Every structure is written in C-alpha cells, then in structure tokens.
Coordinates of C-alpha atoms in Angstrom, one line a residue:
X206 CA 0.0 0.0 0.0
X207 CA 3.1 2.2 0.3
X208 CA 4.0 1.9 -3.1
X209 CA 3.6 4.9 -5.7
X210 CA 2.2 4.5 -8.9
X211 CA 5.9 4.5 -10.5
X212 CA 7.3 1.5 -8.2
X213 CA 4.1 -0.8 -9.2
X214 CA 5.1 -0.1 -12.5
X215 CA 8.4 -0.4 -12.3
X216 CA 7.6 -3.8 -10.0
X217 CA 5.7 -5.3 -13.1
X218 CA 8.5 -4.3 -15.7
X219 CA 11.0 -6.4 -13.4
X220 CA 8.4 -9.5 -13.2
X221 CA 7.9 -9.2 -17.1
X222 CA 11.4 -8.6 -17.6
X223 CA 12.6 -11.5 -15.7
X224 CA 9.6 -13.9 -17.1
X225 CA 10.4 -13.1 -21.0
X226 CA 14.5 -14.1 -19.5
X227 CA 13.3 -17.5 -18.3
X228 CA 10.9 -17.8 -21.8
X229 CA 13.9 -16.3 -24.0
X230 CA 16.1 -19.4 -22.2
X231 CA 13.6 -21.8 -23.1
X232 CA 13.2 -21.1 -26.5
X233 CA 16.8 -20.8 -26.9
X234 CA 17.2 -24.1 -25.8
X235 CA 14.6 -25.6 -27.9
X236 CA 16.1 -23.9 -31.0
X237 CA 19.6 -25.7 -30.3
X238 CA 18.4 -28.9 -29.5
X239 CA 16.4 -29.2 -32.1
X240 CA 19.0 -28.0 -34.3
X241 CA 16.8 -27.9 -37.3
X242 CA 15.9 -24.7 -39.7
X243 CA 13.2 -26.2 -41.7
X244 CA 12.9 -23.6 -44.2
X245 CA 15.9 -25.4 -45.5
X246 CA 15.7 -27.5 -49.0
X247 CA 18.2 -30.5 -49.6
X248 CA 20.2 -29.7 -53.0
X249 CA 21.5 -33.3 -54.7
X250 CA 24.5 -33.3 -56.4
X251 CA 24.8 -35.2 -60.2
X252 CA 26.3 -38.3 -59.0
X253 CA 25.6 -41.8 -57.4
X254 CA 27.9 -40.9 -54.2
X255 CA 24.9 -38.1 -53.5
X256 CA 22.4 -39.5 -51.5
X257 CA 20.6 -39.5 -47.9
X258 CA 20.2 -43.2 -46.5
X259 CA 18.3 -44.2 -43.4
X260 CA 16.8 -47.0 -41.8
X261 CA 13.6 -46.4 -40.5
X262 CA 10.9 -48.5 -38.2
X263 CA 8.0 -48.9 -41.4
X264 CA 5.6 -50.8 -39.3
X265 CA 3.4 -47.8 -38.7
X266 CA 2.9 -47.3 -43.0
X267 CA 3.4 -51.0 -43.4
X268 CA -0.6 -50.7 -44.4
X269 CA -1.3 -47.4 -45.7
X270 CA 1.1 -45.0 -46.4
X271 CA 1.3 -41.0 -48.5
X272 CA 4.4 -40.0 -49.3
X273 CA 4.4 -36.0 -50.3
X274 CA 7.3 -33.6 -50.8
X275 CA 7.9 -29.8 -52.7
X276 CA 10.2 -31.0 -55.7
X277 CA 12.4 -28.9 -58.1
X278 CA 13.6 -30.6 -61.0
X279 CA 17.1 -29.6 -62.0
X280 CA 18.4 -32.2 -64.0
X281 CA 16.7 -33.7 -67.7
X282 CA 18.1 -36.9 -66.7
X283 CA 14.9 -39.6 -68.5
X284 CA 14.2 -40.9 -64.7
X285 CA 15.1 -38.8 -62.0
X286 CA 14.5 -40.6 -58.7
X287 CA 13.9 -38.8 -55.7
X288 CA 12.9 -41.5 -53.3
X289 CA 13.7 -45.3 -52.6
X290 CA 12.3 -48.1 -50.3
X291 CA 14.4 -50.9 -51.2
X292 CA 14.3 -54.3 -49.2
X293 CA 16.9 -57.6 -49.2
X294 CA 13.4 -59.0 -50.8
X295 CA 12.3 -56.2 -52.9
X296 CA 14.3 -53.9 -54.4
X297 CA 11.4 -51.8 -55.8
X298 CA 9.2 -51.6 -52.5
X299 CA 8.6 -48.2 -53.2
X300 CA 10.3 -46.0 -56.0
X301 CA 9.1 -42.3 -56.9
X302 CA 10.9 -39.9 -59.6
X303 CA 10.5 -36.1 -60.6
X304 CA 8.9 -36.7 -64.0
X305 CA 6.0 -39.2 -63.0
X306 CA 7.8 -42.0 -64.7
X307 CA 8.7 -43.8 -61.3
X308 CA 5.5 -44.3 -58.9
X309 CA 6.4 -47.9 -57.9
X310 CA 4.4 -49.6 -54.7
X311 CA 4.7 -53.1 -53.7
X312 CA 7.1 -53.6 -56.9
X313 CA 4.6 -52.4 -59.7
X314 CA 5.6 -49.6 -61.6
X315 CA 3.5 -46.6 -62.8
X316 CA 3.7 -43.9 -64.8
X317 CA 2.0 -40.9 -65.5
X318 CA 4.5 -39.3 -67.5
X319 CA 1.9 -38.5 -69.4
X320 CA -0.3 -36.5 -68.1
X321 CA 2.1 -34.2 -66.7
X322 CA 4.9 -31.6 -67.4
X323 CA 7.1 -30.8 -65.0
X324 CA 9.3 -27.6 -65.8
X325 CA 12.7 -27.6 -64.7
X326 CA 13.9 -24.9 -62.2
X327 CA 10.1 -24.5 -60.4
X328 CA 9.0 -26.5 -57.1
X329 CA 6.3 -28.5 -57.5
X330 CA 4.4 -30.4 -55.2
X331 CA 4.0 -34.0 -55.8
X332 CA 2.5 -37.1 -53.7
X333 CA 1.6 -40.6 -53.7
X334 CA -1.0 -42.7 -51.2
X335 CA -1.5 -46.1 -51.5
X336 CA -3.5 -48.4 -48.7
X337 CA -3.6 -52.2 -48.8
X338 CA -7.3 -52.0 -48.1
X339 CA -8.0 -49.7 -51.2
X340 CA -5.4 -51.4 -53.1
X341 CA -4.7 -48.7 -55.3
X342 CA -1.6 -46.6 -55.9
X343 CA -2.9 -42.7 -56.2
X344 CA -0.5 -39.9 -57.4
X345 CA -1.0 -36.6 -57.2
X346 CA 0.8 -33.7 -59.0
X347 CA 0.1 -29.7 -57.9
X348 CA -3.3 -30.9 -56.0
X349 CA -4.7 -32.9 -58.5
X350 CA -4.9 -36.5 -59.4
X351 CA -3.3 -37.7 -62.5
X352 CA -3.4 -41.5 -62.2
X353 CA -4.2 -44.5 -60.2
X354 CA -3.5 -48.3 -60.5
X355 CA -4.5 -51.5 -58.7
X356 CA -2.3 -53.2 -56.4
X357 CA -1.2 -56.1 -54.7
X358 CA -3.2 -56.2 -51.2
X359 CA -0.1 -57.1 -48.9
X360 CA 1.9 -55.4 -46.4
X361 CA 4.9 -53.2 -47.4
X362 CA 7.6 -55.1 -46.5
X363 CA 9.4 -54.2 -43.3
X364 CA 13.3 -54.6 -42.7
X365 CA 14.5 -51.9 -45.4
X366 CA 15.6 -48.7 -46.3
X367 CA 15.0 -45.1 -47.7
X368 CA 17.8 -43.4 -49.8
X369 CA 16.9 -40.2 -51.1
X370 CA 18.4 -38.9 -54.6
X371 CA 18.5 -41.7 -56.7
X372 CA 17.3 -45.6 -57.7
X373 CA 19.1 -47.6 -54.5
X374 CA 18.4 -50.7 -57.0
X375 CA 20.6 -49.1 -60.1
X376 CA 23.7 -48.4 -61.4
X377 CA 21.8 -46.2 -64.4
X378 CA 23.1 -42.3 -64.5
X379 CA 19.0 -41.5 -66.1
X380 CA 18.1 -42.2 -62.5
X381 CA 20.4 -39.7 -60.6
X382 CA 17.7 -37.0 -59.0
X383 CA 20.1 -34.0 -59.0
X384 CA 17.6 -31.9 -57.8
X385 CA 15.9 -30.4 -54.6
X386 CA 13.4 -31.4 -52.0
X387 CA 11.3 -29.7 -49.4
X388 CA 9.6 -30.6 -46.8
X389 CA 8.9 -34.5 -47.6
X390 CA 6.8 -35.9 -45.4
X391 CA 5.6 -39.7 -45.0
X392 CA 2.2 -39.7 -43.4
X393 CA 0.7 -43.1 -42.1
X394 CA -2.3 -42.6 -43.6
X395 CA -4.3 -42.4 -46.9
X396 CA -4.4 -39.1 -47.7
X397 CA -7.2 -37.8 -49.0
X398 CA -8.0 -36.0 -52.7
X399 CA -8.9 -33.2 -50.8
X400 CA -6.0 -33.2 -47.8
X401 CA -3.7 -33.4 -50.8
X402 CA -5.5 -30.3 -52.7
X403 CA -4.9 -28.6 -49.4
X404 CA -1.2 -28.9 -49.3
X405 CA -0.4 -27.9 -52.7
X406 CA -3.1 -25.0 -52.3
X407 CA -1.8 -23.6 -49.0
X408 CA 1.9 -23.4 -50.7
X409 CA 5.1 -24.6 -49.8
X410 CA 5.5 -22.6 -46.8
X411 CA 2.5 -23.0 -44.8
X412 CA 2.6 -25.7 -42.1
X413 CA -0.3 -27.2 -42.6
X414 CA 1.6 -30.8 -43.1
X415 CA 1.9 -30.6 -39.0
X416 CA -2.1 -31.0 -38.4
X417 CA -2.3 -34.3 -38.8
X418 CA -0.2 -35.0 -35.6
X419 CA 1.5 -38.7 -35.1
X420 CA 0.0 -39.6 -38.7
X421 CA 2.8 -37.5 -40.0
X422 CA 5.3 -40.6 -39.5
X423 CA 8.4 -39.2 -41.1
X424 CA 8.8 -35.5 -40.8
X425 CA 10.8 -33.3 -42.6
X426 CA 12.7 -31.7 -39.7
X427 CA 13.6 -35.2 -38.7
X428 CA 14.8 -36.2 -42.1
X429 CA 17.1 -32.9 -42.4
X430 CA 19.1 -34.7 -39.4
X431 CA 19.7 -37.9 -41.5
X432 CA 23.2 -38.4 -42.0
X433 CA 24.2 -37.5 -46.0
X434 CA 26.6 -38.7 -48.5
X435 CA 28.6 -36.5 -51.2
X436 CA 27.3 -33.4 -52.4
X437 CA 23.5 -33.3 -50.3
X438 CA 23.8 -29.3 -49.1
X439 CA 21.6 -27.0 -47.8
X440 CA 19.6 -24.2 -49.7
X441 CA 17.3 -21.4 -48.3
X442 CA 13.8 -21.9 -49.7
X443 CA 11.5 -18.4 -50.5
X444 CA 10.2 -19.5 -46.8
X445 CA 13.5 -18.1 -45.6
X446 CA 13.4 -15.3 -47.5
X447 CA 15.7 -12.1 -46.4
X448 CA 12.3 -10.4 -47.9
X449 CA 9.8 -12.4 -45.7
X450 CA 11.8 -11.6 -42.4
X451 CA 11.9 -7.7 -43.7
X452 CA 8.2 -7.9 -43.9
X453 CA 7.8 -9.3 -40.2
X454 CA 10.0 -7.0 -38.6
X455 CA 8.0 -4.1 -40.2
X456 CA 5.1 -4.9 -38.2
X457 CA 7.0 -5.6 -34.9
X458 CA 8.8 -2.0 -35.7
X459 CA 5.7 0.0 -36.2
X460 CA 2.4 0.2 -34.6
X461 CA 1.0 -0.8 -32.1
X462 CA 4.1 -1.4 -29.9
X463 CA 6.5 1.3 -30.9
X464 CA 7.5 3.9 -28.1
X465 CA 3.8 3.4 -26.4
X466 CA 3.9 4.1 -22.5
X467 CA 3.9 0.9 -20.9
X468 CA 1.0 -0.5 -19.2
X469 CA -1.4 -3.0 -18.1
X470 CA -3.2 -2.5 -21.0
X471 CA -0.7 -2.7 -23.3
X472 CA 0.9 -5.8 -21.8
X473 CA -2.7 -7.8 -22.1
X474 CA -2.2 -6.2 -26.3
X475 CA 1.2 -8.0 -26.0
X476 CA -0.5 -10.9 -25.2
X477 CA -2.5 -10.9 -27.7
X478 CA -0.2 -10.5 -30.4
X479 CA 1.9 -12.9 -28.9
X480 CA -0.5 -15.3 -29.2
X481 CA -1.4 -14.1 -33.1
X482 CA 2.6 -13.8 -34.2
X483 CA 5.0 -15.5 -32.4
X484 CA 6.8 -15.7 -29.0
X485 CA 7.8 -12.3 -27.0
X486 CA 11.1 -12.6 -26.5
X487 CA 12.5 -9.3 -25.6
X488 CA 12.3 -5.9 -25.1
X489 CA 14.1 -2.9 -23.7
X490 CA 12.1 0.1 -21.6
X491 CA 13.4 4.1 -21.2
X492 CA 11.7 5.2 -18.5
X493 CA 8.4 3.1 -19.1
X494 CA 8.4 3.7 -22.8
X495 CA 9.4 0.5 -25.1
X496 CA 12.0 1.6 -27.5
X497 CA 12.5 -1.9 -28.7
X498 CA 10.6 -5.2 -29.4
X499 CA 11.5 -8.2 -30.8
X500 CA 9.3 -11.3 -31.6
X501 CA 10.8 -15.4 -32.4
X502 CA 8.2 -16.2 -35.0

C-alpha cells in the first residue's frame, strides 16, 4: 500500500522482464536442441555418391502409407528418382521420380509421364497414397490427381531402407535426381484428394503438413538430421526469404508497440499479439516507454 504508482510499475516491468529471460532461455534451448531450420531444401549433387540413406521403423505405413514432398527438377536426366524403399526382398518396394515416370508400390511400376509436365527450375508439389485396403496406388501432381493403378493387397515389407536422390536398386546415371526437395513428409495414412488439394493450395510454406499429428510418421525436420553422403547441401527456400523476415519486422517495428507508455493495458495487447505472431522474446524500456521489441516467429 506504500507503493507509488511508478514503483508498481516499475515492479511489473522487473516481473515481465525477468519472465520473457526465463521464456527467452527456453526457447533458446529448444532452438539448439532441435538444431533444425526447416525452411531449408536438400540440393542433390549429379552423381551416385549423392544420396541420404536411413533405416527407418516402417511398421506404422506398413498398411497405408502418402508420401508428399515440394520438388524442383534440376536435371533432364529420362528418370530422376527422388525416393527409394528398397528391401533384401524387394528392391522396388517403393520408388518415386521427378517426371511421374517412377510411382512404384509393392514392386509395380507406374507412370503418368503423361499426363504431366514438369518444368525444370520450379517446385512443384507432388504425392503418392497407396493403402492395402484400397489397393490402389494414387499420385498426385500440384493438388490434382493424374493416375491411379491396382495393387497387390499385402503389407509393405518391413526390414528396409529409404535413400533419397536416386534408384538404390541401379547403377543407371537416367536415374540420378540431382535436384531439390522440401519438406517431404511420410504420413501413415491415406491421404485424401482433398487433404492433398490442401497442401499444394496452402503453398510450400505453410505448415499445414503438421495438423495431422502422429500420422505425420516421417517428418521433414527429422529427415534434415539424417546423415548425407557426397554433395547433399543446404539451400534457403523463398520460406526463408531475407524479404519475408523484412516484412515481419516491419510490423514488430511499427504500430502498435513502438514507443507506447507501458501499461497493463498494453501488456494484455502484447499478449494478444503474442499469441497471433509468435513468442515475445525481448524488449528494452526508457523510463516506461518501449523503445525496442522483438518477436521469435
């Protein structure tokens, strides 16, 4: 009750102060242990010694199983594989290439070559859902179906691998990928028409891949950490845009935050924002004026 009106403010700037500390910590420390930016692309080099190559549990897609990823196609090689699931039984499990020519499940090729074009130098978004219930092999190029086959009804076989930028089963230079990929991710489930549509529509930088919770089986941020053979590198994606951060920090700069007396009421608008934008992080105060704001979006 002895306090002035100054030393209850400047009490609440200390508690906020020292809150956003503890929450700058923590989200420090999720950044490095995650140690994943995933607005990153994997670039694949032009020869067989370019590749990523893991062994994964497949029991959860060992029924149904979509596999989606954003795609540039770099090279005109005649079949450009992106993606291999190759077993000691089959080495053709599962085998998916930039030009629709490779869309292999269960060891049954095909193609829909066809009925698409794929320009070189562009991302495009491509998938392909299968279920041994269904029995059919779907693919899916910019949102829209452009083929489907009948399949075998068994299990994809468990006990293999995934290599990522060309044909695991060849020793054929046609089948080097030599391009990029984004954000593939292998969802155990049959995706549908329309969950597909939604991806492509919502572009490659949404995150709307991460709604579908524990379905989304292999994840892009995980597959970044996959260890990588010969020329796999790193490239920003438009998502990581110099532009798209210059465009964020011109709202955090400007209204309503900038060099506004702080109060009650304009910590509950902080709130809000922070729930809207991102994480408050940080901010600096001049005699209860914020002079400086920064938000981890």
């Amino acid at each position: 009750n002895n306090l002035s009106q100054g030393d209850m403010v400047s009490c609440r700037l200390l508690l906020v102060l020292a809150l956003l500390t503890v929450l700058e910590t923590s989200l420090s420390h999720e950044v490095k242990t995650s140690g994943v930016d995933r607005n990153v692309a994997l670039n694949f080099g032009t020869t067989f010694n370019d590749y990523v190559k893991f062994y994964p549990d497949m029991h959860p897609v060992a029924e149904e199983i979509t596999i989606c990823a954003w795609v540039k196609k770099q090279s005109s090689n005649t079949h450009p594989t992106w993606f291999t699931y190759w077993t000691s039984s089959y080495i053709y499990e599962i085998v998916i290439s930039d030009n629709g020519r490779y869309n292999y499940i269960l060891q049954k090729s095909f193609n829909v070559a066809g009925a698409i074009d794929v320009p070189l130098n562009s991302w495009t978004h491509y998938c392909m859902s299968w279920s041994s219930s269904n029995k059919t092999n779907r693919v899916y190029y910019n949102g829209t179906l452009v083929g489907s086959d009948d399949t075998a009804s068994r299990p994809i076989t468990l006990g293999g691998y995934i290599l990522l930028g060309h044909d695991s089963g060849s020793i054929q230079e046609v089948e080097i990928f030599g391009g990029q990929l984004f954000k593939l991710n292998v969802f155990a489930k049959e995706l549908t028409g329309e969950e597909v549509r939604e991806m492509w529509e919502a572009g490659m930088c949404s995150r709307v891949e991460e709604k579908y919770g524990r379905s989304r089986y292999l994840k892009w941020e995980d597959i970044l950490l996959e260890p990588r053979q010969g020329e796999v590198t790193e490239t920003r994606t438009e998502c990581y845009s110099e532009e798209k951060r210059k465009q964020l920090w011109d709202i955090l700069y400007t209204e309503p935050f900038y060099n506004k007396i702080f109060s009650e009421e304009l910590l509950s608008e902080l709130h809000s924002y922070w729930d809207l934008l991102g994480h408050f992080v940080g901010t600096n105060v001049t005699d209860g004026v914020i002079t400086h704001f920064k938000m981890f979006h």
